[in-house]
Coordinates of C-alpha atoms in Angstrom, one line a residue:
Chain A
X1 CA -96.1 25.0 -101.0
X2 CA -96.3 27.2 -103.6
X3 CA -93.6 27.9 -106.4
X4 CA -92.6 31.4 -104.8
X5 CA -91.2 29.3 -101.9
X6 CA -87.4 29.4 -102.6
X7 CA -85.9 25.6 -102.8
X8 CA -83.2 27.2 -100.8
X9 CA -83.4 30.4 -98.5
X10 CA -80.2 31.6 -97.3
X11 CA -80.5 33.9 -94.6
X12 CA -77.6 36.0 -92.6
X13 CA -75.0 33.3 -92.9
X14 CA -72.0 33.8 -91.7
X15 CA -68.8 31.4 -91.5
X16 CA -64.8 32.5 -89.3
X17 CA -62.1 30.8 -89.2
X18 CA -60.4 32.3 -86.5
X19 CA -60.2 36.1 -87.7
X20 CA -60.8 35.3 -91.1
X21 CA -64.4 35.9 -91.8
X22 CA -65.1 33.7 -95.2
X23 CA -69.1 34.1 -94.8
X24 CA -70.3 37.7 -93.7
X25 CA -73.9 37.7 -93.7
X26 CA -75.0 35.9 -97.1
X27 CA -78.5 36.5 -98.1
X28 CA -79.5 34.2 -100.9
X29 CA -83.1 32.6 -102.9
X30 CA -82.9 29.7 -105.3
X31 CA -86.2 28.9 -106.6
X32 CA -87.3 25.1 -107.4
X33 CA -86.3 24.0 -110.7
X34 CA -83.6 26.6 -111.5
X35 CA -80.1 26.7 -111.4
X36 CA -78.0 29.5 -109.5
X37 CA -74.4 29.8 -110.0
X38 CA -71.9 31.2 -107.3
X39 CA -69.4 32.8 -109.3
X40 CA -66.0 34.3 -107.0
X41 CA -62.1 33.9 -106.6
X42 CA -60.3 31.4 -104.9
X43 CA -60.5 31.6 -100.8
X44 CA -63.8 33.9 -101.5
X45 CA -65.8 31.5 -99.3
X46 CA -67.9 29.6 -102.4
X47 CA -67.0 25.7 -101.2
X48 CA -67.5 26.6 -98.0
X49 CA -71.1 28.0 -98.9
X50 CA -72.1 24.6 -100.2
X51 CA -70.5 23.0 -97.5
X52 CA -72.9 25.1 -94.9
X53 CA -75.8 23.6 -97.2
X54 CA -74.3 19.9 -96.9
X55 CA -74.0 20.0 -93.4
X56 CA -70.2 19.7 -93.7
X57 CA -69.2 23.1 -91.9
X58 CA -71.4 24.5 -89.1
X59 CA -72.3 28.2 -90.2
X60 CA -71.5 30.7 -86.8
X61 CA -75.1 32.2 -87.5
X62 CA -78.0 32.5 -90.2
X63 CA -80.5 29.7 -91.4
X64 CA -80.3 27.3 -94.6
X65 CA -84.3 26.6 -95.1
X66 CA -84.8 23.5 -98.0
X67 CA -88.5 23.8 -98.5
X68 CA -89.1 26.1 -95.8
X69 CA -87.5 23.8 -93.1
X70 CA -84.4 25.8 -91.4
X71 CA -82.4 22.6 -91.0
X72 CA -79.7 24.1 -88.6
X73 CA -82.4 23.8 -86.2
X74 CA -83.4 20.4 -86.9
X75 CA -82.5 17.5 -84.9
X76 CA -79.1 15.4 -86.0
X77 CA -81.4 12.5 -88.1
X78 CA -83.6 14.8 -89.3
X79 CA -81.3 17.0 -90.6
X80 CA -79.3 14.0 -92.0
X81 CA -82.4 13.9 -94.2
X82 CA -82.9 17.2 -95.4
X83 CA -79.5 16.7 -96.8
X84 CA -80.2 13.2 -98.4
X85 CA -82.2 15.0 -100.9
X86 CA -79.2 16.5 -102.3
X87 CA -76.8 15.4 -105.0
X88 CA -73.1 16.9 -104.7
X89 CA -70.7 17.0 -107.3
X90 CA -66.9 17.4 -105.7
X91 CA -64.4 19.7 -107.6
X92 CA -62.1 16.7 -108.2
X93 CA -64.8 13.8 -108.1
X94 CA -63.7 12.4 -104.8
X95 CA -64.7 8.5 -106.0
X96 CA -63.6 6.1 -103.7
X97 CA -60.4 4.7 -104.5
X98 CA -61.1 1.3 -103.6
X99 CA -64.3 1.0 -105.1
X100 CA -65.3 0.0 -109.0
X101 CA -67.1 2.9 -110.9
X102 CA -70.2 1.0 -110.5
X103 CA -70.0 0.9 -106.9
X104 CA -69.4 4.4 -106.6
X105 CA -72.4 5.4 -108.7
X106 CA -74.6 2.9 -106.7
X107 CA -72.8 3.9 -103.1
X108 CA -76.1 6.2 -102.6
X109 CA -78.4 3.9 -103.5
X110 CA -77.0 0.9 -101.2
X111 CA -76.1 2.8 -98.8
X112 CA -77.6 1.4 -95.0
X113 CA -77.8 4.5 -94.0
X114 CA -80.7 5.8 -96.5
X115 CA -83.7 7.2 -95.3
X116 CA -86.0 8.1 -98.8
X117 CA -86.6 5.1 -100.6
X118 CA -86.0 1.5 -100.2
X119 CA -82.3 0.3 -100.0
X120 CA -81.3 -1.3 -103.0
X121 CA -80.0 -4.8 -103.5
X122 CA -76.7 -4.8 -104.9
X123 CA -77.5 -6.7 -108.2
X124 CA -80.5 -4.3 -108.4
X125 CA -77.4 -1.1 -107.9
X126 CA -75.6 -2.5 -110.4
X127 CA -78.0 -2.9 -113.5
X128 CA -79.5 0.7 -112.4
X129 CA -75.7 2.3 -112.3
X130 CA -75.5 1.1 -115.9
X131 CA -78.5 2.9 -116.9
X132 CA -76.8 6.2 -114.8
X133 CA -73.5 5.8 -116.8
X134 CA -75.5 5.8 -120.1
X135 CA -76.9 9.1 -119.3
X136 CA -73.9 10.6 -118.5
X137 CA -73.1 9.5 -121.9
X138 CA -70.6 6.3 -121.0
X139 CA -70.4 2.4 -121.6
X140 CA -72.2 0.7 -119.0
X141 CA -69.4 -1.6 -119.6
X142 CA -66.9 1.4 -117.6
X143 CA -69.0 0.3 -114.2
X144 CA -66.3 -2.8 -114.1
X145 CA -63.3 -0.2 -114.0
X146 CA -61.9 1.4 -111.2
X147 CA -61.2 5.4 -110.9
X148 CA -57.8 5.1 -111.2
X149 CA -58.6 3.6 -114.5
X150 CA -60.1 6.6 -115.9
X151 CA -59.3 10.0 -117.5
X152 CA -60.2 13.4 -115.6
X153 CA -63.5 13.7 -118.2
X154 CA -64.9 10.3 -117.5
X155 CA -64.0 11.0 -113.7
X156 CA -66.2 13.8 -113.6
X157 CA -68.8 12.0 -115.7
X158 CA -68.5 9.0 -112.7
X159 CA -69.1 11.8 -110.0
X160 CA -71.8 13.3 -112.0
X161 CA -73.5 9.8 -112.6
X162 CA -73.2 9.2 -108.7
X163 CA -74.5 12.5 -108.0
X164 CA -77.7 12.1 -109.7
X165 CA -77.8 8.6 -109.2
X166 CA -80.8 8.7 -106.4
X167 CA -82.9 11.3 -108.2
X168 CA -82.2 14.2 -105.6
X169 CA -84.5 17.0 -105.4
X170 CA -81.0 19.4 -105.2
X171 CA -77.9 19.4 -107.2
X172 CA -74.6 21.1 -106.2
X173 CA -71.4 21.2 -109.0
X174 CA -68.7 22.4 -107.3
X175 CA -66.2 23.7 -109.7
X176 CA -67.6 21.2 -112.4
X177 CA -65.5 22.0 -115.7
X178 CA -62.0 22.4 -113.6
X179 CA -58.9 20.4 -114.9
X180 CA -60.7 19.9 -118.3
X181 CA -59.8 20.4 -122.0
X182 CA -62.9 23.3 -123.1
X183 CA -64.6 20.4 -125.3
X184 CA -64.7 18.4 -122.3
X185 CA -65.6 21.0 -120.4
X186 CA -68.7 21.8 -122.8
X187 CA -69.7 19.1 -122.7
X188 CA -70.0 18.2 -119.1
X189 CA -71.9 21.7 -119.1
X190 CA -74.4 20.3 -121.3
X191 CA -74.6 16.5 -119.2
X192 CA -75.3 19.1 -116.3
X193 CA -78.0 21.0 -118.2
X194 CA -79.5 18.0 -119.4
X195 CA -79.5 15.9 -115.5
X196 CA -80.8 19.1 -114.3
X197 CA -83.6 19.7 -116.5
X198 CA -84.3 15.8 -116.7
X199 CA -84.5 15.7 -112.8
X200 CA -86.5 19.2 -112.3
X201 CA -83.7 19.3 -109.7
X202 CA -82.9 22.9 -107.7
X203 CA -78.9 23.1 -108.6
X204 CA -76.5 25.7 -107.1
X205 CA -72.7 25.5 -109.2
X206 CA -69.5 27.0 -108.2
X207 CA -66.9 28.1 -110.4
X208 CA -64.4 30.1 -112.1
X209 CA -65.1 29.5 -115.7
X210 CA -67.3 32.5 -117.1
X211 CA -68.4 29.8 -120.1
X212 CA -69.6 27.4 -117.8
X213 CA -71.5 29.6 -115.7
X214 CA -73.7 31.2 -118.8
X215 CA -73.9 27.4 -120.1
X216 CA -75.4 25.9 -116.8
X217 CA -77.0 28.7 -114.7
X218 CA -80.4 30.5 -114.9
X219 CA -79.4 33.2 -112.3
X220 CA -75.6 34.2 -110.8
X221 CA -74.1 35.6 -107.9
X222 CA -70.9 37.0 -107.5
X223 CA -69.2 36.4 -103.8
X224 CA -66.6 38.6 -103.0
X225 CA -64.7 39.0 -99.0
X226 CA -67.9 37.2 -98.3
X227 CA -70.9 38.9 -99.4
X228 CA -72.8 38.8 -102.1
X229 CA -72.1 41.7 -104.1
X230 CA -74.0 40.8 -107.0
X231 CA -77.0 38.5 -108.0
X232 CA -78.8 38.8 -111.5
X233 CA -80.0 36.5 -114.6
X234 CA -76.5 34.0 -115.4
X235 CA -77.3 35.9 -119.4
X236 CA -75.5 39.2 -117.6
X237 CA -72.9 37.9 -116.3
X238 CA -70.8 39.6 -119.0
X239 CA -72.5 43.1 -118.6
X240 CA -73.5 43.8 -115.2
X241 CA -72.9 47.0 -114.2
X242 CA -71.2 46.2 -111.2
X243 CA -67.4 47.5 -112.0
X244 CA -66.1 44.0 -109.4
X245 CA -68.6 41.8 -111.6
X246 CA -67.2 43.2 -114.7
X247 CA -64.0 42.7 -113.7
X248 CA -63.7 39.3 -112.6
X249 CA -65.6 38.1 -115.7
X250 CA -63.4 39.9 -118.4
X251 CA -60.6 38.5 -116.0
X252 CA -59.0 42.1 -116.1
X253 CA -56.1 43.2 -114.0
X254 CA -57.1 46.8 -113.4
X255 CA -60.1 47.4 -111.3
X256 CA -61.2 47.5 -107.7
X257 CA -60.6 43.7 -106.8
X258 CA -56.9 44.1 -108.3
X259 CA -56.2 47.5 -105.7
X260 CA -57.3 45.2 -102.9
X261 CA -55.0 42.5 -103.6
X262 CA -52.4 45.1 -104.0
X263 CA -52.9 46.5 -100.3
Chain B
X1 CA -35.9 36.5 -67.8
X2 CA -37.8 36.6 -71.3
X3 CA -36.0 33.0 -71.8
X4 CA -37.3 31.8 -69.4
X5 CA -40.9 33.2 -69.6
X6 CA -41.1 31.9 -73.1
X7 CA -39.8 28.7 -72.2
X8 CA -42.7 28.3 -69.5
X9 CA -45.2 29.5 -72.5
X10 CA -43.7 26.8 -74.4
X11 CA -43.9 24.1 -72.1
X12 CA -47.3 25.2 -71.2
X13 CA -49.1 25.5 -74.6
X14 CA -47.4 21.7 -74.7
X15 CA -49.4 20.1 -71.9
X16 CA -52.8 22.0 -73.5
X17 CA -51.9 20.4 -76.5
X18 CA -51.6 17.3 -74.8
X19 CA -54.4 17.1 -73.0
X20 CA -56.4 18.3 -76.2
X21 CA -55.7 15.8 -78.0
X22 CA -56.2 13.0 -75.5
X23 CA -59.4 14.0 -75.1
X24 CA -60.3 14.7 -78.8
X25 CA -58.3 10.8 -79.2
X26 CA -61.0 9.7 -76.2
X27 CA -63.9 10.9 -77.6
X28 CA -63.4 10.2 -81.2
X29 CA -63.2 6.2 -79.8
X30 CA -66.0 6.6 -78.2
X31 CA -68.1 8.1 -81.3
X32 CA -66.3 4.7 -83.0
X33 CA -67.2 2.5 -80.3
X34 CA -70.9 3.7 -80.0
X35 CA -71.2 3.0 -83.7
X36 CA -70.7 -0.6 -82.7
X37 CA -74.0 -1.2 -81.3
X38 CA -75.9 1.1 -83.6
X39 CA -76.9 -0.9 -86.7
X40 CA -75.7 -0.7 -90.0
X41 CA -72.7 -2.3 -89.3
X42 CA -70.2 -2.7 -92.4
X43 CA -69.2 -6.2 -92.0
X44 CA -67.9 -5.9 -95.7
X45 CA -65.0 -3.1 -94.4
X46 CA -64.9 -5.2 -91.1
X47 CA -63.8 -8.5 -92.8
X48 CA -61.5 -6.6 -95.6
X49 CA -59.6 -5.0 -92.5
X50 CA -59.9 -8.1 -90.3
X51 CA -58.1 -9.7 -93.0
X52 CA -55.6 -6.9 -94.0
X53 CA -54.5 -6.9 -90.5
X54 CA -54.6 -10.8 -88.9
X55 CA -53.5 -12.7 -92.0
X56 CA -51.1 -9.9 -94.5
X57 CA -49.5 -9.4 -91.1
X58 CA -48.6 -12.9 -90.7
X59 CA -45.2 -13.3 -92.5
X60 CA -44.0 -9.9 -90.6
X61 CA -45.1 -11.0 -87.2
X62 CA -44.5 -14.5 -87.2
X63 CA -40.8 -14.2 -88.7
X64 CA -40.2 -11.1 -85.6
X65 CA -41.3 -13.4 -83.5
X66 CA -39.2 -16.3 -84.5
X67 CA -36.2 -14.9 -84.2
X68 CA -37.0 -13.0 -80.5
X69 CA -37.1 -16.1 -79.0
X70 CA -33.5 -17.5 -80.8
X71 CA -32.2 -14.4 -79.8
X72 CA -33.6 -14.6 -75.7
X73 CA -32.6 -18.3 -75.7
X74 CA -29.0 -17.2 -77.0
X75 CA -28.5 -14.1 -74.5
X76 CA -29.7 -16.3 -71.3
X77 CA -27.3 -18.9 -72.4
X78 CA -24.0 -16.4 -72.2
X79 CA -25.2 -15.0 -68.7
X80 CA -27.1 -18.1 -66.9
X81 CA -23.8 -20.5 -68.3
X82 CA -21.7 -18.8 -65.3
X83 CA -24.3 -19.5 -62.7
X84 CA -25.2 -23.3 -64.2
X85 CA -28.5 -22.4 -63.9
X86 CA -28.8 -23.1 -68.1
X87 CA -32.3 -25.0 -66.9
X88 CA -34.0 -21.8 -66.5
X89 CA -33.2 -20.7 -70.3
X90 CA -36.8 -22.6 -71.1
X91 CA -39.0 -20.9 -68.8
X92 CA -37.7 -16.9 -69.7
X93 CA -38.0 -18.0 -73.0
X94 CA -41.6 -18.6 -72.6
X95 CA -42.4 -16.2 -70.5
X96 CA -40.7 -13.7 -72.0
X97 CA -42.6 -14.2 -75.2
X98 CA -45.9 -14.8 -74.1
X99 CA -46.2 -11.9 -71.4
X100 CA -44.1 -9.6 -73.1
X101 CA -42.4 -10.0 -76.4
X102 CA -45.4 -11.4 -78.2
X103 CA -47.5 -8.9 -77.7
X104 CA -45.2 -5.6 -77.7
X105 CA -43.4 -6.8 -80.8
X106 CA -46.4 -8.4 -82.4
X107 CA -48.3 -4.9 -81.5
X108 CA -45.3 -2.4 -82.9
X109 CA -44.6 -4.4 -85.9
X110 CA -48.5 -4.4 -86.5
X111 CA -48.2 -0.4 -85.8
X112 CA -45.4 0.3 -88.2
X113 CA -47.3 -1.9 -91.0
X114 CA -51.5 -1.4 -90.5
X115 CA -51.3 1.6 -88.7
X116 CA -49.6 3.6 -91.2
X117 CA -51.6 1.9 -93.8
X118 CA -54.8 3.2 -92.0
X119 CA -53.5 6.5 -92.0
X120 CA -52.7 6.9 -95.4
X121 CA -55.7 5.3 -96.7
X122 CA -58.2 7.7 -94.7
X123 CA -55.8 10.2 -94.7
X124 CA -56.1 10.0 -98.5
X125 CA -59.7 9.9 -98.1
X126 CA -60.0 13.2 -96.3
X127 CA -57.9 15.3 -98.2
X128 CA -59.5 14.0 -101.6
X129 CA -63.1 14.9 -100.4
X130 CA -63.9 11.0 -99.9
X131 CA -64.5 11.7 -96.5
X132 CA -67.4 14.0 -97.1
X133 CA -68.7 12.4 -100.3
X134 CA -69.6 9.9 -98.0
X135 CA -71.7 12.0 -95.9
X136 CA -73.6 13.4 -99.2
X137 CA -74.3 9.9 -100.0
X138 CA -76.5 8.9 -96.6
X139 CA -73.2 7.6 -95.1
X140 CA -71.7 8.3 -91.4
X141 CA -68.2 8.8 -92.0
X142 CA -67.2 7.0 -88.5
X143 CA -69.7 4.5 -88.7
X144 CA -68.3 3.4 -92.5
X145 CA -64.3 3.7 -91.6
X146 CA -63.5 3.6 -88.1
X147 CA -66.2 1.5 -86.5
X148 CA -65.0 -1.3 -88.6
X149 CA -61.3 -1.0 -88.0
X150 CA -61.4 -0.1 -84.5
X151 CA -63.2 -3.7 -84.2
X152 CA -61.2 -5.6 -86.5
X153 CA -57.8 -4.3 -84.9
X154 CA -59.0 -5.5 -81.7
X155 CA -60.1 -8.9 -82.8
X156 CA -56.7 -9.6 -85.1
X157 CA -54.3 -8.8 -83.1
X158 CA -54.7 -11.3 -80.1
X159 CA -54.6 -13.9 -83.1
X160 CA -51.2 -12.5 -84.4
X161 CA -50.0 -12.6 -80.4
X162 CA -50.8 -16.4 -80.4
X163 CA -48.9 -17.1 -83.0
X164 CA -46.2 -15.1 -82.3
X165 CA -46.4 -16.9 -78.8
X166 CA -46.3 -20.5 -80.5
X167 CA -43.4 -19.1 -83.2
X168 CA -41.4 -17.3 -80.7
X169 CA -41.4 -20.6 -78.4
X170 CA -40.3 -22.7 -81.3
X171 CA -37.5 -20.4 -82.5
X172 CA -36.0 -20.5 -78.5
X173 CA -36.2 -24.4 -78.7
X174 CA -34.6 -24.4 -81.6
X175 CA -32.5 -22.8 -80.8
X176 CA -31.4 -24.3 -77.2
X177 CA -31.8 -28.1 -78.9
X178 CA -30.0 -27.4 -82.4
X179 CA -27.2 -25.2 -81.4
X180 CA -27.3 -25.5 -77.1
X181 CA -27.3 -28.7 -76.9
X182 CA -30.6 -29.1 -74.5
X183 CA -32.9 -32.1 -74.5
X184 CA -35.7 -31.6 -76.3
X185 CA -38.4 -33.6 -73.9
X186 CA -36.5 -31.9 -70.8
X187 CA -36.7 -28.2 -72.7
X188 CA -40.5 -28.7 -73.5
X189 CA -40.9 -30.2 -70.1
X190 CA -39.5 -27.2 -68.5
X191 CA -41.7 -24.9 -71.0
X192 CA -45.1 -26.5 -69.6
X193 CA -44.3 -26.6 -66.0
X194 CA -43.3 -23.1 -66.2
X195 CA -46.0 -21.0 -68.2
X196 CA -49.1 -20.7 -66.7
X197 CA -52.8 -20.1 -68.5
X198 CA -52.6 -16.4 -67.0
X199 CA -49.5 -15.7 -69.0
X200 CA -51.3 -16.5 -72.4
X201 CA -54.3 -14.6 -71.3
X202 CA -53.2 -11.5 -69.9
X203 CA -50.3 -11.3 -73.5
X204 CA -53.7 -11.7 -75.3
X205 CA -55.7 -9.1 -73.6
X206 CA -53.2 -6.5 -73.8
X207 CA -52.7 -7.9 -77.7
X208 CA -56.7 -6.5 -77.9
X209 CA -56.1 -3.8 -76.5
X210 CA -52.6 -2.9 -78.1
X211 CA -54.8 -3.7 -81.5
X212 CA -57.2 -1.0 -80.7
X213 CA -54.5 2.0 -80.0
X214 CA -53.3 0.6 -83.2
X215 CA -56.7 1.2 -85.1
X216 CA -57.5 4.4 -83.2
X217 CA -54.5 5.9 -83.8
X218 CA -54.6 5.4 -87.8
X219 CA -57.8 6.0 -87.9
X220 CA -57.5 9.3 -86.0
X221 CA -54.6 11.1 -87.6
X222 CA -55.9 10.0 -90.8
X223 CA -59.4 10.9 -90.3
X224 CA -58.1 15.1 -89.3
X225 CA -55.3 15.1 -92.0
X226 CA -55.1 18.5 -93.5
X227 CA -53.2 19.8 -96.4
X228 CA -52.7 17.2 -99.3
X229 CA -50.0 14.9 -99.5
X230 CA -47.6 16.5 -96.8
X231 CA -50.7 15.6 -94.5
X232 CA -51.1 12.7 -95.5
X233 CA -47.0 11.4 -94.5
X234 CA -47.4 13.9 -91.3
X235 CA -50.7 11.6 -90.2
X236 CA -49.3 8.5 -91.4
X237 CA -46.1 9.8 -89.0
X238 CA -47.8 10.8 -85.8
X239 CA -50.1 7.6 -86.0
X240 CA -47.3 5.5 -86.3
X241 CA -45.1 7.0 -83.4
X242 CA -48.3 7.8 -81.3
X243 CA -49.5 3.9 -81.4
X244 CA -46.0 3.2 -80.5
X245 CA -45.6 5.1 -77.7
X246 CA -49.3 4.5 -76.4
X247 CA -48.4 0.7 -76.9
X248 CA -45.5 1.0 -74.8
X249 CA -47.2 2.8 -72.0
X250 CA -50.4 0.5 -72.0
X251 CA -48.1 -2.3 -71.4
X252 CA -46.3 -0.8 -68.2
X253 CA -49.9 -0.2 -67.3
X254 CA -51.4 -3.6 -67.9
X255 CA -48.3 -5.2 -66.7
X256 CA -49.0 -3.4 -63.3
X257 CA -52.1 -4.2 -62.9
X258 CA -51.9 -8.2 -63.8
X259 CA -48.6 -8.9 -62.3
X260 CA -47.1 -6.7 -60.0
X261 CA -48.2 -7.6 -56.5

């Protein structure tokens, strides 16, 4: 494989549910190694992009190829997987409750069902989720807590930790800095950056905040009544000659996205 | 005429319903079921649930089933006293309890307590993206939280049944001896020539099987919860009232087919 083989090839997706079409024929390239963000407003169909990827929502039609493998048309286990290679961070961290932080980093790494790599003991989990937690910049000491335990920043540091806990070859962020203080926010940015480059892992983000997209991603797309109406270098996010890009990102009320809400 | 066309539309789009959802409930229990013989199996979740539902439904159950039986040895009293027939009070007592009362009560109280629980917690689960964090980490969703339940809800609840049998027993002897007046050697004499090894077997069974509605149903409505916390209390409703109602109509059903003749 050579590197002009997108990571991830999005071709013709599409997503309804019932009349509502949320996906309408996405066309999109992530290359190995970079990071693309999927910038758009709420209900514009961006979780539900990554969730296609993850195997969580069937797409109506279209392929997902990871490394040149369309895995819609792969086989249940094989699919299952394709998808193991890839990390997910969830908008609100979605740790399990009942589990200590430790256990939720290491879930990935015990977990029977793994397919790459051997299953870990869980003494072996435990001393390698206290090396995770140190990277995302906490006290291996927190792996004893449970979520409930913790503040929203050190939430999203647990969900990051578990993300990239198994070295995937993809990372998805979904809606990474949301709930947070813009220090905190920053600086889960830069933990991103830094996993990210650390790993040489593909990532695709979601989110709302225009900071955090310039801070994390190489290239953007903007996704509006489900198309991609925009895709350029994350540096022109600001100034990209598209009047809906410009828009959304100076967060104006006049413009062509504020006449459609209007209708 | 619109009335009435409506109310046909109505009652129709009812039974679709219906019969959609027993046959998403079916096959979702299968899906858990087939999990049982396909390896991992989480014994961890297994034993946690086995032990939520058989032992921290122990005080509940046993203390229902205590006072059932008081209260059947105290209504046969009034009514058999006018026929003199006051003997009998030992054998409805048993049987009562152990083809009937046992299991029912033992099964709705279990219902009202774990199956709600279930509901919530997976409910919870669902609506907080636990559900599908579990699929990113190399985890089958059914496999990790109904599998386990679905077994442990069958294996707990014929447990809970026996000792709801032996405690709802005891409370109609005490009962007849403390406050009736019976003999005790001639009311335990009268319990053991009247129940039969059939009676405990068959309140079991349906005890396993009341177990895994309960199980299902939590597991169900909490597993397709939508919409945040008003979900959560609408699954944690319907699997309440639907294991109820499915407990009830299982034991007509079982009843029929083990002692009707």
């Amino acid at each position: 494989m050579t590197d002009a083989t997108p990571k991830i090839r999005i071709r013709g997706l599409t997503k309804s549910f019932g009349p509502k079409r949320v996906l309408d024929g996405i066309d999109l390239d992530v290359m190995p190694g970079t990071s693309c963000v999927v910038i758009g407003g709420s209900g514009s169909g961006k979780s539900v992009l990554l969730r296609c990827i993850l195997g969580l929502i069937a797409p109506d039609s279209g392929s997902i190829e990871i490394d040149g493998v369309d895995i819609l048309t792969l086989p249940p286990r094989r699919r299952e997987g394709a998808i193991e290679k890839i990390g997910m961070l969830f908008q609100n961290g979605a740790l399990f409750d009942s589990l200590s932080v430790w256990e939720n980093v290491a879930f990935g790494l015990m977990a029977a069902g793994r397919r790459h790599g051997a299953r870990m003991a869980r003494a072996e989990a435990r001393a390698h989720a206290g090396q995770v937690l140190e990277q995302v910049g906490l006290d291996p000491s927190v792996g004893a807590l449970y979520p409930s335990e913790l503040s929203g920043g050190m939430q999203k540091r647990v969900g990051l930790a578990r993300a990239i806990a198994s070295q995937p070859d993809i990372l998805f962020f979904d809606e990474p800095t949301t709930g947070l203080d813009p220090i905190m926010g920053a600086v889960i940015d830069g933990l991103i950056v830094d996993c990210v480059r650390r790993l040489g892992s593909t990532a695709i983000a979601i989110t709302h905040d225009m900071a955090s997209a310039q801070r994390i991603g190489d290239r953007a797309a903007m996704l509006y009544q489900g198309k991609l109406i925009w895709q350029g270098a994350a540096s022109a996010l600001l100034d990209s000659g598209n009047p809906m890009v410009d828009q959304f990102t100076h967060g104006r009320r006049e413009g062509p996205i504020s006449m459609e809400l209007r209708r | 005429m619109n009335v009435i066309l409506d109310f046909i539309a109505a009652l129709g789009r009812a039974a679709l319903n219906l019969v959609r959802t027993a046959g998403a409930l079916a096959l979702f229990g299968l899906a858990g079921l087939s999990h049982l013989v396909r390896p991992p199996f989480y014994w961890r979740i297994f034993l946690g649930s086995l032990v939520e539902i058989g032992f921290f439904s122990l005080p509940v159950v046993a203390l229902t089933a205590l006072f059932s039986g008081g209260v059947i040895a105290l209504q046969s009293y009034t009514g058999f006293a006018q026929y003199h027939v006051q003997s009998a009070i030992a054998g409805i007592v048993v049987l009562s309890v152990t083809r009937e009362l046992g299991p029912v009560l033992a099964g709705l109280m279990v219902a009202g307590r774990v199956g709600a629980a279930m509901a919530a917690e997976i409910g919870t689960m669902r609506v907080t993206d636990q559900v599908d964090a579990l699929t990113t980490l190399s985890t089958n969703p059914v496999k990790y939280l109904v599998t386990p339940r679905l077994l442990a809800g069958t294996l707990a609840l014929p447990f809970l049944v026996l000792v709801a049998d032996i405690l709802g027993v005891l409370g109609g002897f005490t009962v007849s001896v403390v406050k009736l007046d019976f003999s005790a050697p001639a009311y335990i004499a009268a319990t053991l020539a009247t129940v039969k090894p059939i009676d405990i077997t068959v309140g079991l069974a349906k005890a396993a099987v009341f177990g895994f509605l309960i199980a299902l149903m939590g597991c169900y409505h909490g597993y397709h919860s939508r919409g945040g916390a008003e979900g959560v209390g609408a699954a944690t409703t319907s699997a309440v009232v639907g294991a109820s109602i499915l407990l009830l109509a299982f034991d007509y059903l079982l009843t029929d087919v083990f002692f009707s003749q």
